[in-house]
Amino acid sequence: MSKTRLQDEYNKAITQCHIFVSLFHTKVGKYTEEEFTKALETFKANGNLRIYTYFKDAPINASQIRPEIMTLLNFKERLHNLGHFHTIYADINDLKHKFSEQLNKIMPKLAGEIEPAFHQEQQEIEQAPKSQIQQLEQQLEQERLKNAQLLERISRLTEQLINCSSVTEKDRIQSRIKIQQKKLTEKEAIISQMQEQIKQLQFSLKIVITGEIELESEKGIDYTKLRDLLAAGKWEEADQETVKVMCQAAGIDNKGRLDSVSIGNFPCIDLRTINQLWLHYSSGKDGFSVQCQNIEAIGGVEGLRKRETLCLCRPYLLGTSLDLLEALFSRVKTCNLGHITIWRCYN
C-alpha cells in the first residue's frame, strides 16, 4: 500500500488497466476527475486504455440544481472540451446493453494485445524453475562425480591398510580413511539436499503448468477437504482442518497437541503438501515457507526470542512456545520447502 494515501494505489492501478469505465448518477466523486485525468494520460501515452463514460439520463429542472448536480454538469462540460464522448443510459438494463455492445467491438482487438503478453509472462514463470532445475542437476552430477572419487580413494586406502604390516603406517592410513569418510558423509548430505531441492522445484513447476497440486502424503492423509476449503476462501475452517490433518500426519490424536518431537519428525512430503496448498490458494501470502522467511528476516529463532510480543495469527499455532516454533523452523528448512510462514505479527 502507498505510504501517502489509498488514492495513489487506485491511480497506480488505473495505469495498468486496459479498460476504464466511469458510471455517474447524481454527482461526480471527490477523486473522479483525478482518476479520469490519470486514465486519459495513460491512454495517450500507450494507446491501450479504453475510456467509457456513462451518465444516467434524468431530467433536471431549476429547483434540482444543487452543488452535487453542478459537479455533473461541470464534468460533462470538461469532457466536451476534451472531445471525449459520453453515453447516456436510461436504466441498468440499458447500461448493460450499451456496454456489452461496446465490449463486443473491442474485445477481439483487446485479446490480441493481452494474450501475447500473458503467454510471454507464463513462459517466463515456467522457465525460472526449469532453469534452476537444470543448474541443480548439473551441480548434482558434479557432486556425484566427487562422491565416486572419494569412494575410490577410500577403497584404495582400505586395500593399502590390508596389505600394510607397519603399525605406524596403518595408523596413518586409518586417519586418512576417516578424513575421506567424513568428506563422503558431507557429500552424501549435499547430494540428498540437492535431490530434495530438485524434487521441490519439479513439484512447483507442475503447479505452474497445470494449476494442480498433487495431494501427496507419506502417511496416507486425505488433503481433499483442506484443498476445497482453501479454494473456497474459507480460511477459518481451513485452519481447523490444517490442525486435524497435521495431527493425523504426526500420528497424534486430533485433541492432542503438536510438540517439538512431533514437529521434528513430521513427514516432509506432508509438510510440503500443506505448504503448497496454503501458498497456492493464498497467492503466496500464507504457508510454512513464508513464515520461515519472516523468521529469517528478523535473525532466526534468536531474533524471535528477543521480541517482547509474539502474536500468532493462525489458530492452529496459537499458544505455541518458542521451542515449538524453533522445531517448526528447523523442520521446514530440513524439508527444503523453498521460500518459508509462522503467521505472526510483532509489536
mmCIF file of C-alpha atoms in Angstrom:
data_model
loop_
_atom_site.group_PDB
_atom_site.id
_atom_site.type_symbol
_atom_site.label_atom_id
_atom_site.label_comp_id
_atom_site.label_asym_id
_atom_site.label_seq_id
_atom_site.Cartn_x
_atom_site.Cartn_y
_atom_site.Cartn_z
ATOM 1 C CA MET A 1 0.000 0.000 0.000
ATOM 2 C CA SER A 2 1.021 3.578 -0.531
ATOM 3 C CA LYS A 3 2.580 5.389 2.407
ATOM 4 C CA THR A 4 0.751 8.561 1.439
ATOM 5 C CA ARG A 5 -2.861 7.722 0.624
ATOM 6 C CA LEU A 6 -5.073 4.962 -0.729
ATOM 7 C CA GLN A 7 -5.969 7.030 -3.787
ATOM 8 C CA ASP A 8 -2.388 6.696 -5.003
ATOM 9 C CA GLU A 9 -2.938 2.937 -5.204
ATOM 10 C CA TYR A 10 -6.088 3.432 -7.288
ATOM 11 C CA ASN A 11 -4.240 5.790 -9.615
ATOM 12 C CA LYS A 12 -1.439 3.269 -9.999
ATOM 13 C CA ALA A 13 -3.949 0.513 -10.811
ATOM 14 C CA ILE A 14 -5.508 2.728 -13.475
ATOM 15 C CA THR A 15 -2.174 2.946 -15.311
ATOM 16 C CA GLN A 16 -2.176 -0.869 -15.606
ATOM 17 C CA CYS A 17 -5.757 -1.206 -16.923
ATOM 18 C CA HIS A 18 -6.908 -1.875 -20.467
ATOM 19 C CA ILE A 19 -10.432 -0.514 -19.940
ATOM 20 C CA PHE A 20 -11.541 2.404 -17.755
ATOM 21 C CA VAL A 21 -15.283 2.749 -17.091
ATOM 22 C CA SER A 22 -16.952 5.634 -15.212
ATOM 23 C CA LEU A 23 -20.606 5.495 -14.170
ATOM 24 C CA PHE A 24 -22.414 8.629 -12.986
ATOM 25 C CA HIS A 25 -25.847 9.056 -11.479
ATOM 26 C CA THR A 26 -26.291 12.107 -9.240
ATOM 27 C CA LYS A 27 -22.815 13.558 -8.729
ATOM 28 C CA VAL A 28 -19.098 13.295 -9.541
ATOM 29 C CA GLY A 29 -16.981 11.823 -6.746
ATOM 30 C CA LYS A 30 -14.209 13.668 -4.945
ATOM 31 C CA TYR A 31 -11.342 11.901 -6.749
ATOM 32 C CA THR A 32 -13.120 11.110 -10.026
ATOM 33 C CA GLU A 33 -11.534 13.921 -12.024
ATOM 34 C CA GLU A 34 -8.098 12.896 -10.762
ATOM 35 C CA GLU A 35 -8.750 9.278 -11.783
ATOM 36 C CA PHE A 36 -10.126 10.305 -15.169
ATOM 37 C CA THR A 37 -7.083 12.510 -15.797
ATOM 38 C CA LYS A 38 -4.757 9.636 -14.900
ATOM 39 C CA ALA A 39 -6.659 7.333 -17.274
ATOM 40 C CA LEU A 40 -6.531 9.910 -20.057
ATOM 41 C CA GLU A 41 -2.781 10.444 -19.592
ATOM 42 C CA THR A 42 -2.197 6.692 -19.688
ATOM 43 C CA PHE A 43 -4.350 6.289 -22.779
ATOM 44 C CA LYS A 44 -2.422 8.996 -24.615
ATOM 45 C CA ALA A 45 0.904 7.501 -23.539
ATOM 46 C CA ASN A 46 0.369 3.877 -24.591
ATOM 47 C CA GLY A 47 -2.904 3.796 -26.502
ATOM 48 C CA ASN A 48 -4.058 0.677 -24.652
ATOM 49 C CA LEU A 49 -6.601 2.182 -22.288
ATOM 50 C CA ARG A 50 -10.223 2.437 -23.443
ATOM 51 C CA ILE A 51 -12.263 5.050 -21.595
ATOM 52 C CA TYR A 52 -16.031 4.664 -21.373
ATOM 53 C CA THR A 53 -18.161 7.222 -19.550
ATOM 54 C CA TYR A 54 -21.845 6.725 -18.794
ATOM 55 C CA PHE A 55 -24.330 9.246 -17.381
ATOM 56 C CA LYS A 56 -27.795 8.389 -16.099
ATOM 57 C CA ASP A 57 -30.421 10.098 -18.266
ATOM 58 C CA ALA A 58 -32.619 12.162 -15.951
ATOM 59 C CA PRO A 59 -34.455 15.463 -16.491
ATOM 60 C CA ILE A 60 -33.141 18.360 -14.417
ATOM 61 C CA ASN A 61 -35.137 21.456 -13.558
ATOM 62 C CA ALA A 62 -34.008 24.659 -11.875
ATOM 63 C CA SER A 63 -35.131 23.554 -8.407
ATOM 64 C CA GLN A 64 -32.847 20.491 -8.605
ATOM 65 C CA ILE A 65 -29.625 22.358 -9.357
ATOM 66 C CA ARG A 66 -27.759 21.674 -6.139
ATOM 67 C CA PRO A 67 -23.959 21.545 -5.669
ATOM 68 C CA GLU A 68 -23.769 17.790 -6.430
ATOM 69 C CA ILE A 69 -25.753 18.255 -9.644
ATOM 70 C CA MET A 70 -23.363 21.028 -10.647
ATOM 71 C CA THR A 71 -20.468 18.572 -10.375
ATOM 72 C CA LEU A 72 -22.142 16.504 -13.092
ATOM 73 C CA LEU A 73 -22.764 19.475 -15.351
ATOM 74 C CA ASN A 74 -19.224 20.795 -14.921
ATOM 75 C CA PHE A 75 -17.703 17.369 -15.601
ATOM 76 C CA LYS A 76 -19.816 16.943 -18.737
ATOM 77 C CA GLU A 77 -18.578 20.325 -19.946
ATOM 78 C CA ARG A 78 -14.976 19.267 -19.304
ATOM 79 C CA LEU A 79 -15.498 16.066 -21.296
ATOM 80 C CA HIS A 80 -16.987 18.096 -24.136
ATOM 81 C CA ASN A 81 -13.947 20.408 -24.178
ATOM 82 C CA LEU A 82 -11.635 17.376 -24.268
ATOM 83 C CA GLY A 83 -13.553 15.928 -27.186
ATOM 84 C CA HIS A 84 -14.467 12.857 -25.165
ATOM 85 C CA PHE A 85 -17.887 11.387 -25.951
ATOM 86 C CA HIS A 86 -20.019 10.040 -23.141
ATOM 87 C CA THR A 87 -23.011 7.702 -23.290
ATOM 88 C CA ILE A 88 -26.448 8.251 -21.771
ATOM 89 C CA TYR A 89 -28.252 5.261 -20.235
ATOM 90 C CA ALA A 90 -31.869 5.069 -19.122
ATOM 91 C CA ASP A 91 -31.664 2.223 -16.597
ATOM 92 C CA ILE A 92 -29.460 -0.713 -15.601
ATOM 93 C CA ASN A 93 -30.666 -2.914 -18.464
ATOM 94 C CA ASP A 94 -29.971 -0.168 -20.975
ATOM 95 C CA LEU A 95 -26.491 0.269 -19.460
ATOM 96 C CA LYS A 96 -25.770 -3.473 -19.751
ATOM 97 C CA HIS A 97 -26.923 -3.499 -23.362
ATOM 98 C CA LYS A 98 -24.856 -0.492 -24.438
ATOM 99 C CA PHE A 99 -21.734 -1.558 -22.567
ATOM 100 C CA SER A 100 -21.930 -5.122 -23.909
ATOM 101 C CA GLU A 101 -22.180 -3.755 -27.446
ATOM 102 C CA GLN A 102 -19.030 -1.701 -26.942
ATOM 103 C CA LEU A 103 -17.214 -4.649 -25.371
ATOM 104 C CA ASN A 104 -18.122 -6.893 -28.296
ATOM 105 C CA LYS A 105 -16.460 -4.398 -30.620
ATOM 106 C CA ILE A 106 -13.194 -4.048 -28.733
ATOM 107 C CA MET A 107 -12.672 -7.487 -27.128
ATOM 108 C CA PRO A 108 -11.157 -9.195 -30.217
ATOM 109 C CA LYS A 109 -8.524 -6.461 -30.501
ATOM 110 C CA LEU A 110 -8.020 -6.332 -26.735
ATOM 111 C CA ALA A 111 -7.488 -10.084 -26.604
ATOM 112 C CA GLY A 112 -4.871 -9.729 -29.318
ATOM 113 C CA GLU A 113 -2.979 -7.250 -27.127
ATOM 114 C CA ILE A 114 -3.273 -9.166 -23.869
ATOM 115 C CA GLU A 115 -2.699 -12.786 -24.923
ATOM 116 C CA PRO A 116 0.877 -12.411 -26.274
ATOM 117 C CA ALA A 117 1.933 -10.614 -23.080
ATOM 118 C CA PHE A 118 0.186 -13.262 -20.972
ATOM 119 C CA HIS A 119 1.879 -16.120 -22.817
ATOM 120 C CA GLN A 120 5.264 -14.430 -22.514
ATOM 121 C CA GLU A 121 4.767 -13.967 -18.768
ATOM 122 C CA GLN A 122 3.637 -17.590 -18.421
ATOM 123 C CA GLN A 123 6.724 -18.791 -20.297
ATOM 124 C CA GLU A 124 8.967 -16.716 -18.027
ATOM 125 C CA ILE A 125 7.249 -18.158 -14.936
ATOM 126 C CA GLU A 126 7.721 -21.695 -16.252
ATOM 127 C CA GLN A 127 11.296 -21.075 -17.390
ATOM 128 C CA ALA A 128 12.509 -19.928 -13.945
ATOM 129 C CA PRO A 129 12.136 -23.310 -12.166
ATOM 130 C CA LYS A 130 13.235 -25.146 -15.320
ATOM 131 C CA SER A 131 16.475 -23.163 -15.359
ATOM 132 C CA GLN A 132 17.018 -23.777 -11.639
ATOM 133 C CA ILE A 133 16.380 -27.497 -12.105
ATOM 134 C CA GLN A 134 18.919 -27.690 -14.934
ATOM 135 C CA GLN A 135 21.511 -25.830 -12.877
ATOM 136 C CA LEU A 136 20.937 -28.058 -9.849
ATOM 137 C CA GLU A 137 21.101 -31.206 -11.970
ATOM 138 C CA GLN A 138 24.480 -30.103 -13.333
ATOM 139 C CA GLN A 139 25.744 -29.404 -9.810
ATOM 140 C CA LEU A 140 24.327 -32.733 -8.651
ATOM 141 C CA GLU A 141 26.228 -34.565 -11.368
ATOM 142 C CA GLN A 142 29.447 -32.841 -10.270
ATOM 143 C CA GLU A 143 28.819 -33.808 -6.637
ATOM 144 C CA ARG A 144 28.154 -37.413 -7.644
ATOM 145 C CA LEU A 145 31.431 -37.451 -9.554
ATOM 146 C CA LYS A 146 33.274 -36.136 -6.475
ATOM 147 C CA ASN A 147 31.467 -38.746 -4.407
ATOM 148 C CA ALA A 148 32.646 -41.519 -6.718
ATOM 149 C CA GLN A 149 36.213 -40.218 -6.485
ATOM 150 C CA LEU A 150 36.035 -40.275 -2.682
ATOM 151 C CA LEU A 151 34.757 -43.860 -2.721
ATOM 152 C CA GLU A 152 37.627 -44.827 -4.982
ATOM 153 C CA ARG A 153 40.162 -43.201 -2.626
ATOM 154 C CA ILE A 154 38.656 -44.958 0.387
ATOM 155 C CA SER A 155 38.774 -48.264 -1.496
ATOM 156 C CA ARG A 156 42.463 -47.790 -2.359
ATOM 157 C CA LEU A 157 43.325 -46.776 1.200
ATOM 158 C CA THR A 158 41.444 -49.786 2.587
ATOM 159 C CA GLU A 159 43.415 -52.053 0.278
ATOM 160 C CA GLN A 160 46.667 -50.430 1.433
ATOM 161 C CA LEU A 161 45.603 -50.923 5.035
ATOM 162 C CA ILE A 162 45.024 -54.637 4.495
ATOM 163 C CA ASN A 163 48.425 -55.100 2.874
ATOM 164 C CA CYS A 164 50.291 -52.913 5.343
ATOM 165 C CA SER A 165 52.412 -54.543 8.047
ATOM 166 C CA SER A 166 53.719 -51.422 9.763
ATOM 167 C CA VAL A 167 51.662 -50.325 12.795
ATOM 168 C CA THR A 168 52.651 -46.697 12.306
ATOM 169 C CA GLU A 169 51.709 -46.772 8.642
ATOM 170 C CA LYS A 170 48.374 -48.445 9.499
ATOM 171 C CA ASP A 171 47.533 -45.636 11.888
ATOM 172 C CA ARG A 172 48.340 -43.075 9.233
ATOM 173 C CA ILE A 173 46.177 -44.835 6.630
ATOM 174 C CA GLN A 174 43.298 -45.216 9.090
ATOM 175 C CA SER A 175 43.474 -41.497 9.802
ATOM 176 C CA ARG A 176 43.286 -40.725 6.097
ATOM 177 C CA ILE A 177 40.347 -43.117 5.692
ATOM 178 C CA LYS A 178 38.457 -41.319 8.473
ATOM 179 C CA ILE A 179 39.042 -37.967 6.778
ATOM 180 C CA GLN A 180 37.792 -39.313 3.452
ATOM 181 C CA GLN A 181 34.771 -40.945 5.116
ATOM 182 C CA LYS A 182 33.878 -37.637 6.764
ATOM 183 C CA LYS A 183 34.068 -35.904 3.389
ATOM 184 C CA LEU A 184 31.936 -38.687 1.916
ATOM 185 C CA THR A 185 29.258 -38.175 4.581
ATOM 186 C CA GLU A 186 29.223 -34.446 3.861
ATOM 187 C CA LYS A 187 28.929 -35.060 0.117
ATOM 188 C CA GLU A 188 26.067 -37.514 0.624
ATOM 189 C CA ALA A 189 24.227 -34.905 2.706
ATOM 190 C CA ILE A 190 24.743 -32.309 -0.045
ATOM 191 C CA ILE A 191 23.519 -34.743 -2.698
ATOM 192 C CA SER A 192 20.441 -35.599 -0.643
ATOM 193 C CA GLN A 193 19.670 -31.912 -0.143
ATOM 194 C CA MET A 194 20.073 -31.144 -3.844
ATOM 195 C CA GLN A 195 17.830 -34.062 -4.801
ATOM 196 C CA GLU A 196 15.159 -32.719 -2.458
ATOM 197 C CA GLN A 197 15.528 -29.214 -3.931
ATOM 198 C CA ILE A 198 15.102 -30.593 -7.451
ATOM 199 C CA LYS A 199 12.018 -32.516 -6.361
ATOM 200 C CA GLN A 200 10.564 -29.370 -4.794
ATOM 201 C CA LEU A 201 11.205 -27.335 -7.951
ATOM 202 C CA GLN A 202 9.635 -30.042 -10.101
ATOM 203 C CA PHE A 203 6.664 -30.018 -7.752
ATOM 204 C CA SER A 204 6.355 -26.224 -8.081
ATOM 205 C CA LEU A 205 6.770 -26.380 -11.860
ATOM 206 C CA LYS A 206 3.904 -28.846 -12.122
ATOM 207 C CA ILE A 207 1.660 -26.419 -10.216
ATOM 208 C CA VAL A 208 2.662 -23.549 -12.538
ATOM 209 C CA ILE A 209 1.962 -25.559 -15.692
ATOM 210 C CA THR A 210 -1.172 -27.481 -14.685
ATOM 211 C CA GLY A 211 -2.526 -25.319 -11.865
ATOM 212 C CA GLU A 212 -2.960 -28.516 -9.859
ATOM 213 C CA ILE A 213 -1.363 -29.597 -6.600
ATOM 214 C CA GLU A 214 -0.727 -33.297 -6.125
ATOM 215 C CA LEU A 215 -2.071 -34.202 -2.690
ATOM 216 C CA GLU A 216 0.863 -36.413 -1.725
ATOM 217 C CA SER A 217 1.090 -37.926 1.752
ATOM 218 C CA GLU A 218 3.640 -40.210 3.321
ATOM 219 C CA LYS A 219 1.046 -41.211 5.933
ATOM 220 C CA GLY A 220 -1.932 -41.665 3.617
ATOM 221 C CA ILE A 221 -3.668 -38.470 4.759
ATOM 222 C CA ASP A 222 -6.560 -37.174 2.632
ATOM 223 C CA TYR A 223 -5.990 -33.463 1.922
ATOM 224 C CA THR A 224 -9.037 -33.054 -0.335
ATOM 225 C CA LYS A 225 -11.125 -31.237 2.279
ATOM 226 C CA LEU A 226 -8.278 -28.818 3.097
ATOM 227 C CA ARG A 227 -7.795 -28.078 -0.598
ATOM 228 C CA ASP A 228 -11.520 -27.449 -1.120
ATOM 229 C CA LEU A 229 -11.778 -25.153 1.925
ATOM 230 C CA LEU A 230 -8.785 -23.116 0.772
ATOM 231 C CA ALA A 231 -10.102 -22.948 -2.795
ATOM 232 C CA ALA A 232 -13.392 -21.592 -1.421
ATOM 233 C CA GLY A 233 -11.555 -18.987 0.687
ATOM 234 C CA LYS A 234 -12.920 -20.431 3.943
ATOM 235 C CA TRP A 235 -9.781 -19.592 5.886
ATOM 236 C CA GLU A 236 -11.008 -20.251 9.445
ATOM 237 C CA GLU A 237 -12.365 -23.677 8.514
ATOM 238 C CA ALA A 238 -9.137 -24.349 6.616
ATOM 239 C CA ASP A 239 -7.186 -23.502 9.800
ATOM 240 C CA GLN A 240 -9.188 -26.085 11.740
ATOM 241 C CA GLU A 241 -8.739 -28.696 9.026
ATOM 242 C CA THR A 242 -4.997 -27.976 8.990
ATOM 243 C CA VAL A 243 -4.851 -28.749 12.711
ATOM 244 C CA LYS A 244 -6.665 -32.004 12.074
ATOM 245 C CA VAL A 245 -4.504 -33.237 9.187
ATOM 246 C CA MET A 246 -1.265 -32.163 10.890
ATOM 247 C CA CYS A 247 -2.211 -34.188 13.963
ATOM 248 C CA GLN A 248 -3.039 -37.163 11.743
ATOM 249 C CA ALA A 249 0.241 -36.883 9.841
ATOM 250 C CA ALA A 250 2.143 -36.577 13.130
ATOM 251 C CA GLY A 251 0.375 -39.673 14.457
ATOM 252 C CA ILE A 252 -1.329 -37.997 17.401
ATOM 253 C CA ASP A 253 -4.974 -37.634 18.431
ATOM 254 C CA ASN A 254 -6.938 -34.694 16.982
ATOM 255 C CA LYS A 255 -7.419 -33.408 20.529
ATOM 256 C CA GLY A 256 -3.728 -33.731 21.171
ATOM 257 C CA ARG A 257 -1.134 -31.044 20.776
ATOM 258 C CA LEU A 258 1.741 -30.760 18.353
ATOM 259 C CA ASP A 259 5.003 -30.673 20.262
ATOM 260 C CA SER A 260 8.666 -30.283 19.376
ATOM 261 C CA VAL A 261 9.147 -34.029 18.946
ATOM 262 C CA SER A 262 6.137 -34.497 16.636
ATOM 263 C CA ILE A 263 7.145 -31.440 14.592
ATOM 264 C CA GLY A 264 10.763 -32.590 14.424
ATOM 265 C CA ASN A 265 9.624 -35.918 12.946
ATOM 266 C CA PHE A 266 6.839 -34.504 10.770
ATOM 267 C CA PRO A 267 6.901 -36.162 7.307
ATOM 268 C CA CYS A 268 8.424 -33.817 4.734
ATOM 269 C CA ILE A 269 6.054 -34.897 1.967
ATOM 270 C CA ASP A 270 3.013 -33.959 4.056
ATOM 271 C CA LEU A 271 4.600 -30.700 5.197
ATOM 272 C CA ARG A 272 5.264 -29.829 1.562
ATOM 273 C CA THR A 273 1.690 -30.633 0.504
ATOM 274 C CA ILE A 274 0.162 -28.481 3.261
ATOM 275 C CA ASN A 275 2.620 -25.681 2.483
ATOM 276 C CA GLN A 276 1.879 -25.745 -1.254
ATOM 277 C CA LEU A 277 -1.878 -25.726 -0.672
ATOM 278 C CA TRP A 278 -1.666 -22.641 1.534
ATOM 279 C CA LEU A 279 0.794 -20.909 -0.794
ATOM 280 C CA HIS A 280 -1.266 -21.611 -3.897
ATOM 281 C CA TYR A 281 -4.677 -20.574 -2.608
ATOM 282 C CA SER A 282 -3.432 -17.548 -0.632
ATOM 283 C CA SER A 283 -1.458 -16.268 -3.640
ATOM 284 C CA GLY A 284 1.828 -16.712 -1.776
ATOM 285 C CA LYS A 285 0.751 -14.862 1.390
ATOM 286 C CA ASP A 286 0.455 -17.893 3.688
ATOM 287 C CA GLY A 287 2.391 -21.101 4.124
ATOM 288 C CA PHE A 288 5.146 -22.555 6.285
ATOM 289 C CA SER A 289 7.782 -21.423 3.800
ATOM 290 C CA VAL A 290 6.581 -17.804 4.004
ATOM 291 C CA GLN A 291 6.813 -17.937 7.789
ATOM 292 C CA CYS A 292 10.381 -19.173 7.778
ATOM 293 C CA GLN A 293 11.337 -16.284 5.548
ATOM 294 C CA ASN A 294 9.797 -13.908 8.065
ATOM 295 C CA ILE A 295 11.733 -15.520 10.912
ATOM 296 C CA GLU A 296 14.984 -15.431 8.952
ATOM 297 C CA ALA A 297 14.369 -11.741 8.233
ATOM 298 C CA ILE A 298 14.491 -10.919 11.959
ATOM 299 C CA GLY A 299 17.573 -13.007 12.715
ATOM 300 C CA GLY A 300 16.157 -16.518 13.009
ATOM 301 C CA VAL A 301 14.885 -18.084 16.217
ATOM 302 C CA GLU A 302 17.213 -15.927 18.309
ATOM 303 C CA GLY A 303 15.532 -12.923 16.752
ATOM 304 C CA LEU A 304 12.185 -14.325 17.889
ATOM 305 C CA ARG A 305 13.439 -14.736 21.451
ATOM 306 C CA LYS A 306 14.458 -11.081 21.585
ATOM 307 C CA ARG A 307 10.956 -9.900 20.689
ATOM 308 C CA GLU A 308 8.789 -8.792 23.589
ATOM 309 C CA THR A 309 5.481 -9.600 21.894
ATOM 310 C CA LEU A 310 4.718 -12.545 19.653
ATOM 311 C CA CYS A 311 1.267 -12.669 18.062
ATOM 312 C CA LEU A 312 0.491 -15.825 16.104
ATOM 313 C CA CYS A 313 -2.205 -15.048 13.595
ATOM 314 C CA ARG A 314 -3.204 -18.588 12.648
ATOM 315 C CA PRO A 315 -5.321 -20.523 15.188
ATOM 316 C CA TYR A 316 -3.511 -23.839 14.861
ATOM 317 C CA LEU A 317 -0.299 -22.188 16.054
ATOM 318 C CA LEU A 318 -1.822 -20.032 18.792
ATOM 319 C CA GLY A 319 -0.202 -20.548 22.140
ATOM 320 C CA THR A 320 2.813 -22.361 20.755
ATOM 321 C CA SER A 321 6.067 -21.846 22.572
ATOM 322 C CA LEU A 322 9.245 -20.529 21.036
ATOM 323 C CA ASP A 323 10.671 -24.043 21.360
ATOM 324 C CA LEU A 324 7.890 -25.342 19.113
ATOM 325 C CA LEU A 325 8.428 -22.513 16.637
ATOM 326 C CA GLU A 326 12.117 -23.357 16.623
ATOM 327 C CA ALA A 327 11.287 -27.004 15.885
ATOM 328 C CA LEU A 328 8.949 -25.979 13.059
ATOM 329 C CA PHE A 329 11.514 -23.543 11.651
ATOM 330 C CA SER A 330 14.155 -26.284 11.708
ATOM 331 C CA ARG A 331 11.854 -28.882 10.138
ATOM 332 C CA VAL A 332 10.792 -26.592 7.313
ATOM 333 C CA LYS A 333 14.433 -25.916 6.479
ATOM 334 C CA THR A 334 15.299 -29.629 6.713
ATOM 335 C CA CYS A 335 12.472 -30.461 4.317
ATOM 336 C CA ASN A 336 13.683 -27.768 1.888
ATOM 337 C CA LEU A 337 10.297 -26.177 1.327
ATOM 338 C CA GLY A 338 11.845 -23.297 -0.512
ATOM 339 C CA HIS A 339 10.647 -19.837 0.444
ATOM 340 C CA ILE A 340 9.265 -20.271 4.175
ATOM 341 C CA THR A 341 5.352 -18.838 7.422
ATOM 342 C CA ILE A 342 4.673 -18.860 11.069
ATOM 343 C CA TRP A 343 1.836 -16.408 10.603
ATOM 344 C CA ARG A 344 2.844 -13.811 13.089
ATOM 345 C CA CYS A 345 2.839 -10.117 13.802
ATOM 346 C CA TYR A 346 5.191 -8.185 16.041
ATOM 347 C CA ASN A 347 4.923 -5.061 18.122
#
